[in-house]
CSV table of C-alpha atoms in Angstrom, one decimal:
chain,number,residue,atom,x,y,z
A,1,UNK,CA,0.1,0.4,0.2
A,2,UNK,CA,1.8,3.4,-1.5
A,3,UNK,CA,1.0,6.4,1.4
A,4,UNK,CA,0.5,10.0,0.5
A,5,UNK,CA,3.1,11.7,-1.3
A,6,UNK,CA,3.9,14.9,-1.9
A,7,UNK,CA,5.9,17.2,-4.1
A,8,UNK,CA,8.5,19.2,-4.3
A,9,UNK,CA,10.0,18.6,-1.2
A,10,UNK,CA,11.9,21.8,-0.7
A,11,UNK,CA,10.9,24.9,-2.9
A,12,UNK,CA,11.9,28.8,-2.6
A,13,UNK,CA,9.7,31.7,-4.5
A,14,UNK,CA,10.2,35.1,-4.5
A,15,UNK,CA,7.2,37.9,-3.0
A,16,UNK,CA,4.7,38.0,-5.6
A,17,UNK,CA,5.2,34.5,-8.0
A,18,UNK,CA,2.5,31.8,-7.6
A,19,UNK,CA,2.8,28.2,-6.8
A,20,UNK,CA,2.0,24.4,-7.4
A,21,UNK,CA,2.4,21.8,-4.7
A,22,UNK,CA,1.2,18.1,-5.6
A,23,UNK,CA,0.5,15.4,-3.8
A,24,UNK,CA,-1.3,11.7,-4.5
A,25,UNK,CA,-3.5,10.3,-2.1
A,26,UNK,CA,-3.0,6.9,-0.3
A,27,UNK,CA,-4.7,3.6,-2.5
A,28,UNK,CA,-7.8,4.2,-1.6
A,29,UNK,CA,-8.6,7.2,-0.8
A,30,UNK,CA,-11.3,10.2,-2.0
A,31,UNK,CA,-11.2,13.1,0.9
A,32,UNK,CA,-7.4,15.1,0.1
A,33,UNK,CA,-7.0,18.0,3.1
A,34,UNK,CA,-4.6,20.5,3.0
A,35,UNK,CA,-2.8,22.1,5.6
A,36,UNK,CA,-0.5,25.1,6.6
A,37,UNK,CA,2.2,24.7,9.5
A,38,UNK,CA,3.8,27.8,10.2
A,39,UNK,CA,7.1,26.8,12.4
A,40,UNK,CA,6.1,25.9,15.8
A,41,UNK,CA,3.1,25.7,15.7
A,42,UNK,CA,0.5,23.2,14.5
A,43,UNK,CA,-1.1,22.7,11.1
A,44,UNK,CA,-4.1,25.4,10.3
A,45,UNK,CA,-6.6,23.4,8.1
A,46,UNK,CA,-6.8,25.2,4.4
A,47,UNK,CA,-9.0,23.0,2.4
A,48,UNK,CA,-10.7,19.6,1.8
A,49,UNK,CA,-11.3,18.0,-1.9
A,50,UNK,CA,-14.0,15.2,-1.6
A,51,UNK,CA,-14.3,13.6,-5.3
A,52,UNK,CA,-13.6,16.9,-7.0
A,53,UNK,CA,-15.9,19.3,-5.7
A,54,UNK,CA,-14.1,21.4,-1.9
A,55,UNK,CA,-15.8,20.0,1.2
A,56,UNK,CA,-14.9,22.5,3.8
A,57,UNK,CA,-12.3,26.0,3.8
A,58,UNK,CA,-10.3,27.9,6.6
A,59,UNK,CA,-9.3,31.0,7.3
A,60,UNK,CA,-7.6,31.5,4.3
A,61,UNK,CA,-7.8,33.9,1.2
A,62,UNK,CA,-8.4,32.8,-1.8
A,63,UNK,CA,-5.1,33.0,-3.3
A,64,UNK,CA,-5.2,29.6,-2.1
A,65,UNK,CA,-6.9,27.8,-4.4
A,66,UNK,CA,-6.9,24.2,-4.9
A,67,UNK,CA,-7.7,21.3,-7.6
A,68,UNK,CA,-8.7,17.2,-6.7
A,69,UNK,CA,-8.2,14.9,-9.4
A,70,UNK,CA,-10.3,11.8,-11.0
A,71,UNK,CA,-7.4,10.0,-9.5
A,72,UNK,CA,-8.0,12.1,-6.0
A,73,UNK,CA,-4.7,13.4,-6.5
A,74,UNK,CA,-4.7,17.2,-5.6
A,75,UNK,CA,-3.0,20.3,-6.3
A,76,UNK,CA,-2.7,23.5,-4.1
A,77,UNK,CA,-2.2,26.4,-5.6
A,78,UNK,CA,-0.8,29.8,-3.9
A,79,UNK,CA,-1.0,32.8,-6.0
A,80,UNK,CA,1.1,36.3,-4.8
A,81,UNK,CA,3.0,34.9,-1.9
A,82,UNK,CA,3.2,37.0,0.9
A,83,UNK,CA,6.3,36.5,2.9
A,84,UNK,CA,4.1,34.9,6.0
A,85,UNK,CA,2.6,32.0,3.1
A,86,UNK,CA,6.5,30.5,4.4
A,87,UNK,CA,5.3,27.4,6.2
A,88,UNK,CA,5.7,23.3,5.7
A,89,UNK,CA,2.2,22.7,3.2
A,90,UNK,CA,0.8,19.6,4.5
A,91,UNK,CA,-1.1,17.2,2.6
A,92,UNK,CA,-3.6,14.4,4.4
A,93,UNK,CA,-6.2,11.6,2.8
A,94,UNK,CA,-8.8,10.2,4.5
A,95,UNK,CA,-10.4,6.9,3.2
A,96,UNK,CA,-14.5,9.0,4.1
A,97,UNK,CA,-14.5,13.1,4.3
A,98,UNK,CA,-16.4,12.3,7.6
A,99,UNK,CA,-15.9,12.3,11.8
A,100,UNK,CA,-13.7,11.1,12.8
A,101,UNK,CA,-11.4,12.3,10.2
A,102,UNK,CA,-8.9,9.5,10.5
A,103,UNK,CA,-6.4,11.6,7.9
A,104,UNK,CA,-3.4,10.3,6.5
A,105,UNK,CA,-0.3,12.4,6.2
A,106,UNK,CA,2.4,13.3,3.6
A,107,UNK,CA,6.0,14.6,4.5
A,108,UNK,CA,5.0,18.3,3.3
A,109,UNK,CA,6.2,20.7,1.0
A,110,UNK,CA,8.6,23.7,2.6
A,111,UNK,CA,8.6,26.5,0.8
A,112,UNK,CA,10.1,29.4,2.5
A,113,UNK,CA,9.3,32.5,0.5
A,114,UNK,CA,12.1,35.7,-0.4
B,1,UNK,CA,-14.5,29.4,17.3
B,2,UNK,CA,-13.2,26.2,18.4
B,3,UNK,CA,-9.7,26.2,20.0
B,4,UNK,CA,-7.4,23.5,21.1
B,5,UNK,CA,-5.1,24.2,24.1
B,6,UNK,CA,-2.8,22.0,24.7
B,7,UNK,CA,-0.7,21.9,27.8
B,8,UNK,CA,2.6,21.3,28.7
B,9,UNK,CA,4.1,23.1,25.5
B,10,UNK,CA,7.3,22.4,26.5
B,11,UNK,CA,8.6,19.4,28.3
B,12,UNK,CA,11.8,17.9,28.7
B,13,UNK,CA,12.1,14.7,30.8
B,14,UNK,CA,14.5,11.5,31.7
B,15,UNK,CA,14.1,8.2,30.0
B,16,UNK,CA,12.1,5.7,32.2
B,17,UNK,CA,9.5,8.8,33.5
B,18,UNK,CA,6.3,9.1,33.5
B,19,UNK,CA,4.5,12.7,31.5
B,20,UNK,CA,0.5,13.6,30.9
B,21,UNK,CA,-0.7,16.0,28.3
B,22,UNK,CA,-3.8,17.7,28.0
B,23,UNK,CA,-5.7,18.1,25.6
B,24,UNK,CA,-8.6,20.9,26.6
B,25,UNK,CA,-11.3,22.8,24.6
B,26,UNK,CA,-14.5,24.6,25.6
B,27,UNK,CA,-16.7,22.7,22.5
B,28,UNK,CA,-17.9,19.7,22.2
B,29,UNK,CA,-16.1,17.1,19.7
B,30,UNK,CA,-17.3,14.5,18.0
B,31,UNK,CA,-14.2,12.8,18.4
B,32,UNK,CA,-10.2,13.5,19.0
B,33,UNK,CA,-7.6,12.3,16.9
B,34,UNK,CA,-3.6,12.0,18.9
B,35,UNK,CA,-0.5,12.0,16.1
B,36,UNK,CA,2.9,12.9,16.7
B,37,UNK,CA,5.6,14.3,14.0
B,38,UNK,CA,8.7,13.8,14.2
B,39,UNK,CA,10.9,16.6,12.5
B,40,UNK,CA,10.7,17.1,8.7
B,41,UNK,CA,7.9,14.9,8.3
B,42,UNK,CA,4.3,14.8,8.2
B,43,UNK,CA,2.0,14.0,11.6
B,44,UNK,CA,1.3,10.1,12.1
B,45,UNK,CA,-1.8,9.4,13.2
B,46,UNK,CA,-1.4,7.7,16.6
B,47,UNK,CA,-5.0,7.2,18.0
B,48,UNK,CA,-9.0,8.5,17.2
B,49,UNK,CA,-11.4,8.1,20.4
B,50,UNK,CA,-14.9,8.7,19.9
B,51,UNK,CA,-16.6,7.4,22.9
B,52,UNK,CA,-17.1,10.2,26.5
B,53,UNK,CA,-14.9,8.6,28.8
B,54,UNK,CA,-13.6,6.2,26.4
B,55,UNK,CA,-9.9,5.0,27.6
B,56,UNK,CA,-7.3,3.9,25.0
B,57,UNK,CA,-4.2,2.0,25.0
B,58,UNK,CA,-1.7,2.3,22.3
B,59,UNK,CA,1.6,0.0,24.3
B,60,UNK,CA,2.7,2.4,26.9
B,61,UNK,CA,0.6,5.2,25.8
B,62,UNK,CA,-3.0,5.6,26.8
B,63,UNK,CA,-5.3,8.1,25.8
B,64,UNK,CA,-8.4,9.6,27.7
B,65,UNK,CA,-11.5,11.2,26.2
B,66,UNK,CA,-13.3,13.1,28.7
B,67,UNK,CA,-16.6,12.3,30.0
B,68,UNK,CA,-18.5,15.8,28.2
B,69,UNK,CA,-15.8,15.2,24.8
B,70,UNK,CA,-13.9,18.9,25.8
B,71,UNK,CA,-10.7,17.8,26.5
B,72,UNK,CA,-8.8,14.4,25.9
B,73,UNK,CA,-5.5,13.4,27.9
B,74,UNK,CA,-2.0,10.9,26.9
B,75,UNK,CA,-0.5,9.3,29.3
B,76,UNK,CA,3.2,7.7,28.1
B,77,UNK,CA,4.5,5.2,30.7
B,78,UNK,CA,8.6,4.6,31.4
B,79,UNK,CA,9.1,7.5,28.5
B,80,UNK,CA,12.2,6.6,26.1
B,81,UNK,CA,14.0,8.7,23.9
B,82,UNK,CA,12.2,7.3,20.7
B,83,UNK,CA,8.7,8.6,22.2
B,84,UNK,CA,11.2,12.7,21.8
B,85,UNK,CA,8.5,14.5,19.1
B,86,UNK,CA,5.6,17.3,18.7
B,87,UNK,CA,2.4,15.9,20.1
B,88,UNK,CA,-0.3,16.9,18.6
B,89,UNK,CA,-4.0,16.7,19.4
B,90,UNK,CA,-6.6,17.5,16.6
B,91,UNK,CA,-10.7,17.2,16.2
B,92,UNK,CA,-13.5,18.1,13.1
B,93,UNK,CA,-14.3,22.8,14.4
B,94,UNK,CA,-17.2,23.9,14.4
B,95,UNK,CA,-16.1,27.2,12.0
B,96,UNK,CA,-13.7,25.0,10.0
B,97,UNK,CA,-14.1,22.2,9.0
B,98,UNK,CA,-11.0,20.9,11.6
B,99,UNK,CA,-8.7,22.1,14.0
B,100,UNK,CA,-5.5,21.3,15.5
B,101,UNK,CA,-4.1,22.0,19.4
B,102,UNK,CA,-0.9,24.1,19.7
B,103,UNK,CA,0.8,21.1,20.3
B,104,UNK,CA,3.2,19.4,22.5
B,105,UNK,CA,6.7,19.3,22.1
B,106,UNK,CA,8.2,16.2,24.1
B,107,UNK,CA,12.2,15.7,24.4
B,108,UNK,CA,12.9,12.2,26.7
B,109,UNK,CA,16.7,12.4,27.8
B,110,UNK,CA,18.7,8.9,27.6
């Protein structure tokens, strides 16, 4: 069974640029959630996708957007990057979108905005 | 807005000691999860608690869900250096779909 994978591992971008992060779900999981984790803090929920539709969103501006594909892989796009967007971005997959939310996380993408 | 506050924030103990980490909220959660995260990696799910008063054991780790489902605790017996990491509680939020606690950073010294 393949776990959750994310790419790239690390990324450096300049303020104002756009970035796309990718995630492959664990086999059999149809739900993907994205999180932002700043240094020393717990992850903050960005949004969740279930069967290619957004299924819940955290307190993040519209410049954070996502996609889920028919094979349940997913992308997180961030436009007009700001310095505060520097963080570890985590993707998590689940076998279903409902409670209890048993999520399986990928290793994350470390984004640095300069 | 639902919040999950964890205490203590940092904990440094000697190998063999016992410890308890707390996760508290003023809101009711239908379930809570506990995760452990190591540097450079994503959180790893340890357990889910669903029923008020529920106790689950995972080797030397004991998890308890409060009777009112507003709080949870994690107790580690005879801690080992391999237990070192960031411990996070998390649950389904009200306004936002899922929230994580503030985290407890544990260091177990050999």
